[in-house]
Coordinates of C-alpha atoms in Angstrom, one line a residue:
M15 CA 60.2 11.9 -28.1
K16 CA 57.9 14.2 -26.5
S17 CA 55.2 13.9 -28.9
I18 CA 55.0 10.1 -28.5
S19 CA 54.7 10.3 -25.0
F20 CA 52.0 13.0 -25.3
L21 CA 50.1 11.2 -27.8
K22 CA 50.3 7.8 -25.4
G23 CA 49.3 10.4 -22.1
V24 CA 46.0 11.7 -24.6
R25 CA 45.2 7.7 -25.4
V26 CA 45.2 6.9 -21.6
L27 CA 43.1 10.1 -20.8
C28 CA 40.8 9.0 -23.4
L29 CA 40.5 5.6 -22.2
C30 CA 40.3 6.3 -18.4
L31 CA 37.9 9.3 -18.9
P32 CA 34.9 7.4 -19.4
L33 CA 35.5 4.9 -16.3
L34 CA 36.4 8.2 -14.1
L35 CA 33.0 10.0 -15.6
F36 CA 31.1 6.6 -14.5
S37 CA 32.7 5.4 -11.2
C38 CA 31.9 9.6 -9.9
K39 CA 28.4 9.1 -10.4
K40 CA 25.8 10.5 -7.8
E41 CA 24.3 7.8 -5.1
D42 CA 20.6 7.4 -6.2
T43 CA 18.8 8.8 -3.1
S44 CA 15.3 8.2 -4.6
A45 CA 14.3 4.9 -3.7
I46 CA 11.1 4.2 -1.8
Y47 CA 10.9 1.5 0.6
T48 CA 8.7 -0.5 2.2
L49 CA 8.3 -0.2 6.2
R50 CA 5.6 -2.0 6.8
Q51 CA 3.0 -4.3 5.6
W52 CA -0.8 -6.1 6.7
K53 CA -2.8 -8.5 5.6
V54 CA -6.6 -8.4 6.3
D55 CA -9.1 -11.1 5.8
L56 CA -12.8 -9.5 5.7
T57 CA -15.5 -11.3 6.9
T58 CA -19.1 -10.3 7.0
G59 CA -19.4 -12.1 10.5
N60 CA -16.6 -9.9 12.1
V61 CA -18.8 -6.9 11.5
L62 CA -20.8 -5.2 13.8
P63 CA -23.5 -6.3 14.5
A64 CA -22.7 -9.3 12.5
I65 CA -24.3 -9.7 9.2
S66 CA -26.3 -12.8 9.1
G67 CA -27.5 -14.8 5.6
R68 CA -24.5 -13.3 3.9
T69 CA -21.2 -14.7 3.0
D70 CA -19.3 -12.3 1.1
H71 CA -15.7 -11.9 1.9
A72 CA -12.6 -9.8 0.8
V73 CA -9.0 -9.4 1.1
A74 CA -7.1 -6.4 1.4
V75 CA -3.1 -5.8 1.7
F76 CA -1.3 -2.7 3.0
Y77 CA 2.3 -1.1 2.3
L78 CA 3.3 1.9 4.3
M79 CA 6.5 3.0 2.6
T80 CA 9.1 5.5 3.1
D81 CA 7.4 8.4 1.3
N82 CA 4.8 8.0 4.1
K83 CA 2.1 6.6 2.0
L84 CA 0.0 3.8 2.7
Y85 CA -0.6 2.0 -0.5
Y86 CA -3.6 -0.7 -1.0
Y87 CA -5.0 -3.2 -2.7
L88 CA -8.7 -4.7 -2.1
Y89 CA -10.8 -7.2 -3.4
F90 CA -13.6 -9.4 -3.5
D91 CA -12.7 -13.0 -4.3
S92 CA -16.6 -13.6 -5.4
P93 CA -19.4 -11.5 -6.5
L94 CA -21.4 -10.2 -3.9
N95 CA -24.7 -11.5 -2.3
N96 CA -27.8 -10.1 -3.8
N97 CA -26.1 -8.2 -6.7
D98 CA -24.8 -5.5 -4.1
V99 CA -22.2 -3.4 -4.9
P100 CA -18.6 -2.2 -2.7
L101 CA -18.2 1.4 -1.8
K102 CA -15.3 2.2 0.1
G103 CA -13.1 1.5 3.1
S104 CA -12.0 2.7 5.9
I105 CA -9.2 1.9 8.4
Y106 CA -10.5 1.9 12.1
T107 CA -8.5 2.3 15.6
G108 CA -10.3 -0.6 17.9
A109 CA -10.3 -3.7 18.7
N110 CA -11.9 -6.9 17.4
G111 CA -15.7 -7.1 18.7
T112 CA -15.6 -3.4 19.6
S113 CA -16.6 -0.1 17.5
G114 CA -13.7 1.9 16.9
T115 CA -12.7 5.2 15.7
V116 CA -11.8 6.1 12.0
L117 CA -8.0 6.3 12.0
I118 CA -8.1 6.2 7.8
E119 CA -10.5 7.2 5.2
L120 CA -9.4 5.3 2.0
A121 CA -9.3 7.4 -1.3
N122 CA -10.5 4.4 -3.4
E123 CA -12.7 5.2 -6.3
A124 CA -15.2 2.3 -7.1
F125 CA -14.3 -1.0 -7.3
D126 CA -13.8 -2.2 -11.0
A127 CA -15.6 -5.0 -12.9
N128 CA -13.4 -7.7 -11.1
R129 CA -14.7 -6.5 -7.7
E130 CA -11.0 -4.7 -7.2
V131 CA -9.8 -1.1 -6.2
K132 CA -6.0 -0.2 -5.3
G133 CA -4.7 3.2 -4.2
A134 CA -2.7 5.0 -1.9
V135 CA -3.4 7.9 0.6
E136 CA -0.1 9.9 2.2
L137 CA -0.4 9.9 5.9
S138 CA 0.6 12.2 8.7
Q139 CA 3.4 11.4 11.4
Q140 CA 0.7 11.0 13.8
V141 CA -1.2 9.0 11.9
I142 CA 1.6 6.5 11.0
A143 CA 2.3 6.4 15.2
D144 CA -1.4 5.1 15.1
L145 CA -1.1 2.8 12.7
N146 CA 2.3 1.1 13.7
T147 CA 0.9 0.9 17.6
K148 CA -2.7 0.5 17.7
T149 CA -5.0 -2.2 17.1
N150 CA -6.6 -1.2 13.7
Y151 CA -9.3 -3.0 11.5
L152 CA -10.3 -2.2 8.2
Q153 CA -14.2 -2.2 7.2
I154 CA -15.6 -2.3 3.7
S155 CA -19.4 -0.8 3.2
S156 CA -21.6 -1.4 0.5
S157 CA -24.8 0.1 -1.1
Q158 CA -26.8 -2.5 1.1
Q159 CA -24.8 -2.0 4.1
P160 CA -23.7 1.4 4.7
N161 CA -22.3 0.8 8.0
G162 CA -19.8 -1.9 6.8
L163 CA -20.5 -4.9 4.8
V164 CA -17.2 -6.5 5.7
R165 CA -14.7 -6.2 8.5
G166 CA -11.2 -8.0 9.0
A167 CA -7.9 -7.2 11.7
M168 CA -5.3 -5.7 10.0
Q169 CA -2.2 -8.4 10.4
S170 CA 1.5 -7.1 10.1
Y171 CA 3.7 -9.7 8.5

């Protein structure tokens, strides 16, 4: 009798052991979450001084994540006027209609053949605070407009 109850105990243990192991799995704490998002509509009319005779337009989206990085995607929705080439983007602190100070230089490579670029930049706690509390705008320069081709206010959504 003892051997039968021992075998039953071993069988129950074999059936329950996988459940026990899976139920003790550690919680995954490596997940990264979005803290805040922005969308930017960039036009030549917002640049100071405004650029006349150009109709270039770009759109950008930004995601501030819990890993203290700002992820971004910038694109021009049509070819640039006069065979111009987009260069880099920078986020400035300042109100619409004023010249601000550089807050973040985006670490973007050259725009691709579709006039798109994406990337991420690591931020300090002070820059994150400024990004969250101050009025900011994005400006993208080009080979023909090194001081800024398009500009737009960062709108949180």
